[in-house]
Amino acid sequence: MLKMRAFTALVLCHACVALAEDKPLHTLIDEHFSASASIASRCSDAEFLRRVSLDLTGMTPTADEVREFLADASPDKRIHLVDRLLASPHYARRLAISLDVMLMERRANQQVSQDEWHAWLLKSVRENKPWNVLAREILSSDGDDPALRPAARFALDRGAEPNLLARDVGRIFFGRDLQCAQCHDHPLIDDYRQADYQGLLALVSPGYALVRKEGEKQITVYAEKAGSEIQFESVFDKGVMHRTGPRLIDDVTLDEPFFLPGEEYQVAPADNVKSVPKFSRRAKLAELATSGANRAFNENIANRLWSHMLGRGLVHPADMHHPDNPPVNPALLQLLGERFAAMNYDIRGYLREIALSETYQRTFDMPSDTGVFASLSGPTVEELEQRRALLEQTAKSSYTAYATAADAWREAQSAWLPAASELDAARNQYAEAKKKADETAKALADAQAQLAAKLDTAAPVQQAAVAAQQVIAKLPEDKDLAAAAQKFIERSGQFSAEIAALQKAVEEKTAAHQAPSAALAAAKGPVDAALAKVAPLREAVKTTEQAMLLARRQMWTDATAVKAHNQQVATRQKVTQFAATHQTATAAADVAQAESQGAEFEAARAEVAQHLANDFTLATLKPLSPEQLCWSIFRATGVYDRYWQAEAAELDKASPLSEEQKHDAALVAARQVEIEQRTFDKLKGNVTTFVQLYAAGPGQPQGDFFATADQALFAANGGALNGWTAPAGGNVTERMMSHSEARAAAEELYLAVLNRMPSEAEIADVAAYLANRANDRNVAAQELVWASLTSAEFRFNH
Amino acid sequence: MNVNYACRSAEHGMARRQFLGAMAATGAGVLSSGLGVFARPAVAEQLASQQKRIVVFNMHGGLSQLESWDPKPGAPTGGPFLAIPTSVPGIQICELLPRTAQQMHHLCLVRGVNTSEDDHGKGAYMMMTGRRQTPAADYPQIGAVAAKTLTPETSALPGHIIITPGGGGGRGNDAAYLGPKYSSVQLGNGNPPQNTVRPESLSESSDSARQGFRQRLNERFLNRRRTAVTEAYTYSYEQAQQLMRQREIFDVAKEPEKDFERYGKHDLGRHCVLARRLLEHGITFVQVSHSNYDTHNENFHFHIEQLGEFDQAFSSFIQDLADRGMLDSTLVVVLSEFGRTPNINQYYGRDHWSRAWSVCLAGCRIPRGAAFGKTNADGTAVEEGQVDHGNLFHTYLQAAGVDSSGSFDIDGRDTPIADPSSHAVTDLLA
C-alpha cells in the first residue's frame, strides 16, 4: 500500500516539505501551486495595495497611499507594505471584527455586551495572542473571572444550549458541521458519524447556565456538572443502543476517572452555587483541542485564516471538511495546519506569510491568450487519468480496512454495553443506598446534636441543684431559699428525663442507621465488581476504537486524494478543452471585441475562470463584508480622514507630544491606536445599517454573498451615500471639482474610490461625462462618485 | 420581460442566459442560491400564467376557535354566541362571522388541529415554519419558502411581503438558511418599502445619468471578469430600478374608494385591500396580521370587536378573489399560534389552547365548502381528522403546487423543504 501511495502528489509534496523545513512558509505555499504557476500572473501594484489593505486593515487605501505606492521603486515594497499594515491599529480592528463574525455569526448580545466582547477581542489581537490561547480561553471560560468573562460569550450567548454548542464547536473550531449526524449517521457524508456528534455533545452537555444572585444583581455564569456517558440510538435503527463517553473529533474517547456517587464534585451543585466537578470535561476539551496535536483543530483555523485572505477556503465551505468536499490541495492544508501550530499559532505571522505568497498576489484577470494554457506544467490529462485508477484502488483497500476495523470496534462495543449497563445499575443502587444511609446518618447526627445541646444546657442547672441541696441542708429555716432550691431540683429532674429521652432517640437512630450503613458498604461491592468487569471490555473498546480511528483517518486521506484528484482532472480538462476550442485572444481588449466573440465564448471563459479561481490560480472576487463596505465608503469619500484628523487635532491639543516624544516610535504608535479608537467610536454607529442590509441573519453562516433590491435602494435613495458624496469638507467630490481638467478630476476619482490610475479610455469617459456640465459640475462630480461607489469594481475585493 | 442589462441589446440578454446556465452547471461561485433561471423571459411568462400565490392571515395572540370556525353553542364551554348556517348546508360557524358564513362555499375549515404547544413564541414558530424550534437549527418561514419556490428569478418584486400592523419596515429575519434574499420585506402599516422614492435633492436626469455611468464602469470591469456574484450584484440595481418604477403596486390609495367602504374603514380593511392589490400584481406571498386575540380577559367582548373587523375585510377579500378568478391560483390561510381554552375563566376569558383548534383555508387545491376534522361536544379534544403544524405546512405547499417532500440545495447541503418526518393531509388536497 505504501508503494502505491508514493504515486500520489500528496506524498511527493510531503517529501519536498520535509527537505525544506527552513524555507519560509510563503515559499512552501507557492510550491504547492507550482503546476499552475505558468498560467498565473502577478496582480498589479495598485490591485495588490487595495487587496491587502482590505484584507489586513478592513478598508481601502487613501488616494495618497496609492500614489506613494505606485511611485515607490523599491523591489521590496510589497513586503514593506504588508509589514506596515500589520503594524497599523486598523489591523487589530479588522481582525477583531473578523473573529467576532466567525465566532458569533452576528448573534444577539445577551449576557456579554458587544462593547465588552469587541474590546476583549481587540486587546487579544493587539497583543497578538496565539489562536490556541484565545480558543482555550473561549472554550474554558465560565464567565466568573471578570478578565475572561467576554470569552464565555461563545457559550453564554448561545444560551449554554448543549446541542447548539456541540454543533458550533464542531463547525467553528474543527471545521465539521455534524448537525445532520445528531440523530443518525450523516445520510450523505460517510465520514460524519452519529458517534462523533454524540462524543462532542458529551463534552459540552455537562455545561449549564447558572443565574446567580449577587445582592441586587444577577449574573449568569456557565457552570458545569459532572458528566455521564451518553446513550443513543439512530432514528433509522431504533432499539440498537450505542454509548459514548466524551470524545473530541479526530481523537479517542477520554479516559475519565470513576467517582462513586456523591464524590464527583469539588463544589456540589446547589441553589445559587456554581458547581465544580472534580473532572471537568470542558477543561479537557479546551486542553486537548488546543494542545497542538489535534489535526482538525489546526487545519480548521489554518483554513479559516486562509479564507480570510484569499476569500475562499482550501476547504469550502469552511465547516464542511470531509472527503466528498475535499480541500483543493490536501497536502497544503495539512502543511498549513502543522506549520501554524509550529509557529505557536501566531495569527499575525501567519497572515503575513500568506500575504507574501505569490498565490495570494495573483491577478483576477484571465491570461490574455489561450496559448499559455498549453504551457501548463505537470502531468497530462492522460497521466492524471492513469493516476486516478491507482488512487481509487488505494481508497478502496483503505475503505475495506476501515470497515474491518469498524466491525471490530462495534463488536467490542456490543460486548461492553451490557457490562456498562451493569455498572450503571450498580452505581444507581449505590446512589440509592447512599441516599438512604445519608438520611439515617443525618437523623443520627441531628439526634446527637440535640442531645449534646441538651446536656450543655442541663449541666449548670444540675450542678446548681446539687449546690442548692447543700444550701438548704445548712439553712433549713430559710423558706425562700428552700423554695428556690426546690425549683432547681425540680428542673434538674426534668432535664434528666429529657436527656434520657434524647439518649434513647440517639440509640434508636444509631440502630436505624446500622442497616443502611451496612447496605451502603455492601453496595460498594457490586460497584467494584462491575468496575472490574467493565475495565477489560472498555479497554477492548478503546483499543479497537484507536485502530478504527487510524483506519478511518487513512480512509479519509485516501478518499480525499481521489476526490481532490478528480477535481484537478476536471479543471485540467476544462482548461485544455477551452484552449483547444478558442485559439483566440481570451481577454478582450475592449467591450466591442468581447461582444464580437459571442456569448458562448464569454460563458466558457467565465466557467474556466471560475475553475481557475477555485484552484487559486486566479484571484477570487471577494465581496466586501458589511464592515469593509461601510469603512471603505468612508475612506473613499474622505469622511474617514476628516474624522481622523479632527480626532488627531483634538488629542494634540489636549495632550501634545513634545518634539522628543514625536521621535519615540512606541509613543507615536500608541497615539495612532488612540486616534483610531476615537475615530472608530465616532463613526461606528453607521456600521449597524450596513450590517442590517448586507449581512446574513444572526446565527446563519456569514460567508455567502447575496444582493438584494433593498441594498441597491438604500444606496440610491437613502440619505447615507447621497449625504457622504455631497461636496463638503475636502471630500472626494469637492477635490474633483477643484480640478478644471477632466484628466485630473478623473485621476482624483479613480485614485480615491477605485484605488488605481484611470486608463485613457476611462479618462475619456469622465471627460465626456463632465463636458456639458459646466453649470452643475458639483452635481456631476457627485454623480460620478456615487456611480463609482456602487460599481462592481468597488463592491468586490479583487 | 425587459432584462435591463448594459446596452439592452438582445445579444446581451442571450449572453446572460447562456452565461448563467454555464455558471449553474459549474456549481461554482459563492452564491447562496442558484441563479439558473435568472433571466428567461419565456419561462417567466409561462410561470406567471400558472404561478401560485399564498396569503396568510395571522390572527395574533390566538383566535378562539369556539367564537369562529368551530362553535359549540349550548355546551358548557360554548360561550354566549350562537352558531349560524352558512352557504354550505350542514356547516355552521359562529354568529360573529355572518358575512364570512356567506363565503363558506369557497372555504375549507380544518377543525382537528392539535399542535400541543401553548407558548406564544413556540406556537407561532411551529405554525410559520412547520417545525418545532430546535436549539441548533433555525428554519425558514412559509413566506420565505414560498418566495423561493414560487417566485420566478426574473421578478423584480419581492416575493415575501409582510404587512405589519405598526409602523416601521425593513427586512425581516425569517428566511433562516434560505438567506436574506427571501427574507420578508415589511410594509409598516401598509406603507411602501423603504427607500423606494428618489430623494428630492436628486433629479430624475441626475439619477439616470449616474446609473448610466455605473453601468459603464460595470461593463469595463465585468469584461475582465464576470461571475455569478457580479451578476447578482449588478442585477440588484436593475431590480431596485424596476421596483421604483413599479412602486405604485404598493400604493393602496390607487384602489377605488368603494373598496375601502366594503372592506371596512380600519387598518385591517386597508391592509386586506393592499394584500389583494399585491397578489393581483404577482407578489408571491403576502401576510396580513390582525392583533390581538390573546383574550385572557373578556374573551367575548374582544371577539365581537375584532371579528367584526375581520368578518367584513376577510369576506370581501374572499369574494373578490373568487370573482376575479384568483382563488384557483391563490392559497388563503387563516391561522394563529394556537386556539383558546374551552374552559371559560373567572374573568370571562379563555386561555391558550393548542389541543383542539381550527385553521381556515381556501384556494388552489384546497377543497371548497368543506369542513375537515371534528372535535368532541365540549371542544376539548380532537375526535376525527387530527392534524398538526407539520401536516399543515406540507399541505399549504402541496396545495400551491410545491413538492413539499423535496429538498433545497443550500451550499451543497441537501435541506428538506418541509419536515421530512411529516406529510401533507391528502383529504385537504383536491
mmCIF file of C-alpha atoms in Angstrom, chain B residues 54-317:
data_model
loop_
_atom_site.group_PDB
_atom_site.id
_atom_site.type_symbol
_atom_site.label_atom_id
_atom_site.label_comp_id
_atom_site.label_asym_id
_atom_site.label_seq_id
_atom_site.Cartn_x
_atom_site.Cartn_y
_atom_site.Cartn_z
ATOM 1 C CA ILE B 54 -50.125 32.434 -0.878
ATOM 2 C CA VAL B 55 -51.752 34.826 1.547
ATOM 3 C CA VAL B 56 -51.667 34.242 5.293
ATOM 4 C CA PHE B 57 -53.920 35.964 7.811
ATOM 5 C CA ASN B 58 -52.070 35.779 11.078
ATOM 6 C CA MET B 59 -54.520 36.188 13.933
ATOM 7 C CA HIS B 60 -52.006 37.234 16.586
ATOM 8 C CA GLY B 61 -52.462 36.067 20.122
ATOM 9 C CA GLY B 62 -54.649 33.058 19.354
ATOM 10 C CA LEU B 63 -58.101 33.307 17.754
ATOM 11 C CA SER B 64 -60.794 31.430 19.652
ATOM 12 C CA GLN B 65 -61.986 28.510 17.537
ATOM 13 C CA LEU B 66 -65.197 28.481 19.579
ATOM 14 C CA GLU B 67 -66.034 32.044 18.601
ATOM 15 C CA SER B 68 -65.158 31.421 14.971
ATOM 16 C CA TRP B 69 -64.764 28.199 12.991
ATOM 17 C CA ASP B 70 -65.900 25.563 15.489
ATOM 18 C CA PRO B 71 -68.726 26.913 17.684
ATOM 19 C CA LYS B 72 -70.275 24.750 20.422
ATOM 20 C CA PRO B 73 -73.484 26.556 21.302
ATOM 21 C CA GLY B 74 -75.245 25.107 24.314
ATOM 22 C CA ALA B 75 -72.207 23.235 25.558
ATOM 23 C CA PRO B 76 -70.924 24.278 28.991
ATOM 24 C CA THR B 77 -67.834 25.542 27.208
ATOM 25 C CA GLY B 78 -69.747 27.127 24.354
ATOM 26 C CA GLY B 79 -69.971 30.720 25.495
ATOM 27 C CA PRO B 80 -72.831 33.093 24.719
ATOM 28 C CA PHE B 81 -72.817 33.068 20.931
ATOM 29 C CA LEU B 82 -74.950 31.098 18.528
ATOM 30 C CA ALA B 83 -73.916 29.053 15.537
ATOM 31 C CA ILE B 84 -75.351 30.183 12.230
ATOM 32 C CA PRO B 85 -75.891 28.367 8.957
ATOM 33 C CA THR B 86 -73.523 29.114 6.096
ATOM 34 C CA SER B 87 -73.707 28.982 2.327
ATOM 35 C CA VAL B 88 -72.830 25.299 2.650
ATOM 36 C CA PRO B 89 -75.659 23.237 4.082
ATOM 37 C CA GLY B 90 -74.571 21.331 7.153
ATOM 38 C CA ILE B 91 -71.668 23.600 8.051
ATOM 39 C CA GLN B 92 -72.257 26.150 10.773
ATOM 40 C CA ILE B 93 -69.888 28.751 12.130
ATOM 41 C CA CYS B 94 -70.104 31.333 14.879
ATOM 42 C CA GLU B 95 -72.578 34.153 14.522
ATOM 43 C CA LEU B 96 -69.708 36.641 14.847
ATOM 44 C CA LEU B 97 -68.814 35.825 11.216
ATOM 45 C CA PRO B 98 -72.094 36.396 9.319
ATOM 46 C CA ARG B 99 -70.508 37.642 6.085
ATOM 47 C CA THR B 100 -67.807 35.013 6.107
ATOM 48 C CA ALA B 101 -70.575 32.435 6.501
ATOM 49 C CA GLN B 102 -71.871 33.543 3.117
ATOM 50 C CA GLN B 103 -68.436 32.745 1.586
ATOM 51 C CA MET B 104 -68.297 29.282 3.117
ATOM 52 C CA HIS B 105 -68.653 27.611 -0.294
ATOM 53 C CA HIS B 106 -65.136 28.879 -1.069
ATOM 54 C CA LEU B 107 -63.637 27.909 2.279
ATOM 55 C CA CYS B 108 -62.380 24.788 3.976
ATOM 56 C CA LEU B 109 -62.341 24.507 7.756
ATOM 57 C CA VAL B 110 -59.710 22.356 9.404
ATOM 58 C CA ARG B 111 -61.228 21.630 12.789
ATOM 59 C CA GLY B 112 -58.884 18.987 14.131
ATOM 60 C CA VAL B 113 -55.702 20.958 14.710
ATOM 61 C CA ASN B 114 -53.596 19.727 17.624
ATOM 62 C CA THR B 115 -50.188 21.344 17.977
ATOM 63 C CA SER B 116 -49.563 20.639 21.683
ATOM 64 C CA GLU B 117 -47.764 23.892 22.281
ATOM 65 C CA ASP B 118 -49.272 26.609 24.422
ATOM 66 C CA ASP B 119 -46.425 29.129 24.333
ATOM 67 C CA HIS B 120 -46.961 32.129 22.028
ATOM 68 C CA GLY B 121 -43.436 32.235 20.610
ATOM 69 C CA LYS B 122 -43.045 28.489 20.158
ATOM 70 C CA GLY B 123 -46.549 28.054 18.798
ATOM 71 C CA ALA B 124 -46.085 30.859 16.259
ATOM 72 C CA TYR B 125 -42.725 29.400 15.222
ATOM 73 C CA MET B 126 -44.304 25.994 14.613
ATOM 74 C CA MET B 127 -47.202 27.371 12.626
ATOM 75 C CA MET B 128 -44.980 29.599 10.499
ATOM 76 C CA THR B 129 -42.164 27.102 9.843
ATOM 77 C CA GLY B 130 -43.961 23.772 10.132
ATOM 78 C CA ARG B 131 -41.398 22.581 12.641
ATOM 79 C CA ARG B 132 -40.669 22.668 16.289
ATOM 80 C CA GLN B 133 -37.984 25.116 17.310
ATOM 81 C CA THR B 134 -34.677 23.366 17.914
ATOM 82 C CA PRO B 135 -31.658 24.924 19.528
ATOM 83 C CA ALA B 136 -29.140 24.020 16.867
ATOM 84 C CA ALA B 137 -31.123 24.852 13.756
ATOM 85 C CA ASP B 138 -33.370 27.616 12.536
ATOM 86 C CA TYR B 139 -35.977 27.128 9.808
ATOM 87 C CA PRO B 140 -37.383 29.492 7.195
ATOM 88 C CA GLN B 141 -40.942 30.701 7.488
ATOM 89 C CA ILE B 142 -43.638 29.792 4.995
ATOM 90 C CA GLY B 143 -43.266 33.160 3.270
ATOM 91 C CA ALA B 144 -39.569 32.629 2.608
ATOM 92 C CA VAL B 145 -40.187 29.088 1.365
ATOM 93 C CA ALA B 146 -42.964 30.349 -0.893
ATOM 94 C CA ALA B 147 -40.788 33.166 -2.212
ATOM 95 C CA LYS B 148 -38.008 30.726 -3.018
ATOM 96 C CA THR B 149 -40.122 28.002 -4.568
ATOM 97 C CA LEU B 150 -42.812 30.021 -6.319
ATOM 98 C CA THR B 151 -41.252 33.309 -7.405
ATOM 99 C CA PRO B 152 -39.589 33.380 -10.813
ATOM 100 C CA GLU B 153 -35.992 34.603 -10.521
ATOM 101 C CA THR B 154 -36.828 37.258 -13.094
ATOM 102 C CA SER B 155 -39.234 39.023 -10.797
ATOM 103 C CA ALA B 156 -38.059 42.415 -9.646
ATOM 104 C CA LEU B 157 -40.702 42.422 -6.974
ATOM 105 C CA PRO B 158 -40.001 40.930 -3.595
ATOM 106 C CA GLY B 159 -41.603 37.522 -3.181
ATOM 107 C CA HIS B 160 -42.188 37.732 0.552
ATOM 108 C CA ILE B 161 -44.204 40.615 1.967
ATOM 109 C CA ILE B 162 -45.463 41.127 5.494
ATOM 110 C CA ILE B 163 -47.927 43.910 6.152
ATOM 111 C CA THR B 164 -47.283 44.767 9.781
ATOM 112 C CA PRO B 165 -49.893 46.462 11.938
ATOM 113 C CA GLY B 166 -47.482 49.052 13.326
ATOM 114 C CA GLY B 167 -45.150 51.439 11.593
ATOM 115 C CA GLY B 168 -41.536 50.643 10.742
ATOM 116 C CA GLY B 169 -40.391 48.494 7.884
ATOM 117 C CA GLY B 170 -37.221 46.957 6.591
ATOM 118 C CA ARG B 171 -36.207 43.352 6.238
ATOM 119 C CA GLY B 172 -37.477 40.575 8.476
ATOM 120 C CA ASN B 173 -35.261 37.878 9.909
ATOM 121 C CA ASP B 174 -37.378 34.960 8.788
ATOM 122 C CA ALA B 175 -35.604 33.197 5.942
ATOM 123 C CA ALA B 176 -33.019 31.247 8.017
ATOM 124 C CA TYR B 177 -30.752 29.289 5.657
ATOM 125 C CA LEU B 178 -32.566 30.452 2.535
ATOM 126 C CA GLY B 179 -30.789 33.750 3.038
ATOM 127 C CA PRO B 180 -31.818 37.400 3.171
ATOM 128 C CA LYS B 181 -32.872 37.310 -0.464
ATOM 129 C CA TYR B 182 -36.018 35.550 0.702
ATOM 130 C CA SER B 183 -36.498 37.468 3.925
ATOM 131 C CA SER B 184 -39.724 39.384 4.243
ATOM 132 C CA VAL B 185 -39.987 42.945 3.095
ATOM 133 C CA GLN B 186 -42.058 44.547 5.801
ATOM 134 C CA LEU B 187 -44.615 47.164 4.892
ATOM 135 C CA GLY B 188 -45.124 49.068 8.132
ATOM 136 C CA ASN B 189 -48.824 49.829 8.420
ATOM 137 C CA GLY B 190 -49.109 49.185 4.699
ATOM 138 C CA ASN B 191 -46.586 51.789 3.606
ATOM 139 C CA PRO B 192 -44.411 51.062 0.538
ATOM 140 C CA PRO B 193 -40.937 49.515 1.022
ATOM 141 C CA GLN B 194 -38.199 51.770 2.344
ATOM 142 C CA ASN B 195 -36.090 53.918 0.034
ATOM 143 C CA THR B 196 -38.339 53.453 -2.986
ATOM 144 C CA VAL B 197 -38.699 57.197 -3.522
ATOM 145 C CA ARG B 198 -35.970 59.225 -5.169
ATOM 146 C CA PRO B 199 -34.847 61.930 -2.736
ATOM 147 C CA GLU B 200 -35.936 65.441 -3.631
ATOM 148 C CA SER B 201 -32.357 66.594 -3.887
ATOM 149 C CA LEU B 202 -31.789 64.184 -6.754
ATOM 150 C CA SER B 203 -33.331 64.962 -10.122
ATOM 151 C CA GLU B 204 -34.512 62.226 -12.407
ATOM 152 C CA SER B 205 -31.973 63.128 -15.052
ATOM 153 C CA SER B 206 -29.190 63.196 -12.491
ATOM 154 C CA ASP B 207 -30.183 59.769 -11.250
ATOM 155 C CA SER B 208 -30.373 58.307 -14.713
ATOM 156 C CA ALA B 209 -27.016 59.843 -15.645
ATOM 157 C CA ARG B 210 -25.253 58.344 -12.646
ATOM 158 C CA GLN B 211 -26.938 54.962 -13.197
ATOM 159 C CA GLY B 212 -25.639 55.106 -16.751
ATOM 160 C CA PHE B 213 -22.110 55.766 -15.586
ATOM 161 C CA ARG B 214 -22.384 52.979 -13.020
ATOM 162 C CA GLN B 215 -23.305 50.618 -15.841
ATOM 163 C CA ARG B 216 -20.415 51.921 -17.919
ATOM 164 C CA LEU B 217 -17.994 51.192 -15.101
ATOM 165 C CA ASN B 218 -19.503 47.749 -14.687
ATOM 166 C CA GLU B 219 -19.154 46.951 -18.382
ATOM 167 C CA ARG B 220 -15.450 47.644 -18.194
ATOM 168 C CA PHE B 221 -14.951 45.707 -15.017
ATOM 169 C CA LEU B 222 -17.125 42.733 -15.946
ATOM 170 C CA ASN B 223 -15.355 42.463 -19.231
ATOM 171 C CA ARG B 224 -12.343 41.482 -17.175
ATOM 172 C CA ARG B 225 -14.220 39.014 -15.041
ATOM 173 C CA ARG B 226 -17.853 38.044 -14.702
ATOM 174 C CA THR B 227 -19.070 35.665 -12.077
ATOM 175 C CA ALA B 228 -22.356 34.679 -10.522
ATOM 176 C CA VAL B 229 -21.745 37.171 -7.722
ATOM 177 C CA THR B 230 -21.054 40.116 -10.022
ATOM 178 C CA GLU B 231 -24.211 39.252 -11.942
ATOM 179 C CA ALA B 232 -26.245 39.125 -8.746
ATOM 180 C CA TYR B 233 -24.809 42.442 -7.649
ATOM 181 C CA THR B 234 -25.439 44.347 -10.862
ATOM 182 C CA TYR B 235 -28.866 42.772 -11.157
ATOM 183 C CA SER B 236 -29.862 44.061 -7.706
ATOM 184 C CA TYR B 237 -29.610 47.611 -9.074
ATOM 185 C CA GLU B 238 -31.812 46.739 -12.029
ATOM 186 C CA GLN B 239 -34.246 45.168 -9.611
ATOM 187 C CA ALA B 240 -34.232 48.310 -7.494
ATOM 188 C CA GLN B 241 -34.970 50.476 -10.509
ATOM 189 C CA GLN B 242 -37.776 48.201 -11.607
ATOM 190 C CA LEU B 243 -39.157 48.241 -8.105
ATOM 191 C CA MET B 244 -39.177 52.039 -8.154
ATOM 192 C CA ARG B 245 -40.924 52.021 -11.488
ATOM 193 C CA GLN B 246 -43.494 49.619 -10.079
ATOM 194 C CA ARG B 247 -43.804 51.410 -6.781
ATOM 195 C CA GLU B 248 -47.479 52.078 -7.441
ATOM 196 C CA ILE B 249 -48.153 48.432 -6.767
ATOM 197 C CA PHE B 250 -47.594 49.217 -3.101
ATOM 198 C CA ASP B 251 -49.795 52.278 -3.145
ATOM 199 C CA VAL B 252 -53.139 51.165 -1.828
ATOM 200 C CA ALA B 253 -54.595 54.637 -2.456
ATOM 201 C CA LYS B 254 -54.800 53.655 -6.112
ATOM 202 C CA GLU B 255 -57.634 51.266 -5.260
ATOM 203 C CA PRO B 256 -61.213 52.519 -5.645
ATOM 204 C CA GLU B 257 -62.721 54.262 -2.651
ATOM 205 C CA LYS B 258 -65.754 51.978 -2.572
ATOM 206 C CA ASP B 259 -63.481 49.029 -1.814
ATOM 207 C CA PHE B 260 -62.353 50.654 1.398
ATOM 208 C CA GLU B 261 -66.018 51.014 2.314
ATOM 209 C CA ARG B 262 -66.635 47.344 1.588
ATOM 210 C CA TYR B 263 -63.544 46.123 3.410
ATOM 211 C CA GLY B 264 -64.067 48.441 6.370
ATOM 212 C CA LYS B 265 -62.566 51.777 7.236
ATOM 213 C CA HIS B 266 -59.896 50.458 9.514
ATOM 214 C CA ASP B 267 -56.276 49.278 9.268
ATOM 215 C CA LEU B 268 -57.209 45.668 8.626
ATOM 216 C CA GLY B 269 -59.594 46.668 5.847
ATOM 217 C CA ARG B 270 -56.913 48.764 4.197
ATOM 218 C CA HIS B 271 -54.288 46.046 4.645
ATOM 219 C CA CYS B 272 -56.595 43.491 3.020
ATOM 220 C CA VAL B 273 -57.208 45.760 0.021
ATOM 221 C CA LEU B 274 -53.432 46.164 -0.222
ATOM 222 C CA ALA B 275 -52.939 42.397 0.014
ATOM 223 C CA ARG B 276 -55.373 41.913 -2.851
ATOM 224 C CA ARG B 277 -53.543 44.556 -4.884
ATOM 225 C CA LEU B 278 -50.166 42.941 -4.243
ATOM 226 C CA LEU B 279 -51.402 39.481 -5.166
ATOM 227 C CA GLU B 280 -53.004 40.807 -8.313
ATOM 228 C CA HIS B 281 -49.670 42.250 -9.315
ATOM 229 C CA GLY B 282 -47.942 38.944 -8.927
ATOM 230 C CA ILE B 283 -46.419 39.144 -5.465
ATOM 231 C CA THR B 284 -45.956 35.556 -4.344
ATOM 232 C CA PHE B 285 -46.561 35.763 -0.635
ATOM 233 C CA VAL B 286 -48.386 38.280 1.496
ATOM 234 C CA GLN B 287 -49.016 38.101 5.200
ATOM 235 C CA VAL B 288 -51.628 40.234 6.882
ATOM 236 C CA SER B 289 -51.711 40.449 10.658
ATOM 237 C CA HIS B 290 -54.623 41.169 12.910
ATOM 238 C CA SER B 291 -53.984 41.911 16.570
ATOM 239 C CA ASN B 292 -54.758 40.961 19.257
ATOM 240 C CA TYR B 293 -56.684 37.823 20.080
ATOM 241 C CA ASP B 294 -54.927 36.961 23.344
ATOM 242 C CA THR B 295 -58.143 37.280 25.313
ATOM 243 C CA HIS B 296 -57.422 36.044 28.818
ATOM 244 C CA ASN B 297 -59.944 38.673 29.935
ATOM 245 C CA GLU B 298 -63.266 39.490 28.335
ATOM 246 C CA ASN B 299 -62.860 36.988 25.535
ATOM 247 C CA PHE B 300 -66.362 37.531 24.222
ATOM 248 C CA HIS B 301 -66.293 41.299 24.049
ATOM 249 C CA PHE B 302 -62.935 41.277 22.365
ATOM 250 C CA HIS B 303 -64.063 38.742 19.791
ATOM 251 C CA ILE B 304 -67.158 40.794 18.966
ATOM 252 C CA GLU B 305 -64.889 43.754 18.291
ATOM 253 C CA GLN B 306 -62.030 42.008 16.496
ATOM 254 C CA LEU B 307 -64.071 39.603 14.429
ATOM 255 C CA GLY B 308 -66.374 42.452 13.421
ATOM 256 C CA GLU B 309 -63.411 43.963 11.600
ATOM 257 C CA PHE B 310 -62.150 40.645 10.339
ATOM 258 C CA ASP B 311 -65.514 39.408 9.062
ATOM 259 C CA GLN B 312 -66.034 42.442 6.877
ATOM 260 C CA ALA B 313 -62.494 42.570 5.466
ATOM 261 C CA PHE B 314 -61.985 38.840 5.032
ATOM 262 C CA SER B 315 -65.366 38.115 3.435
ATOM 263 C CA SER B 316 -64.849 40.933 0.928
ATOM 264 C CA PHE B 317 -61.349 39.668 0.212
#
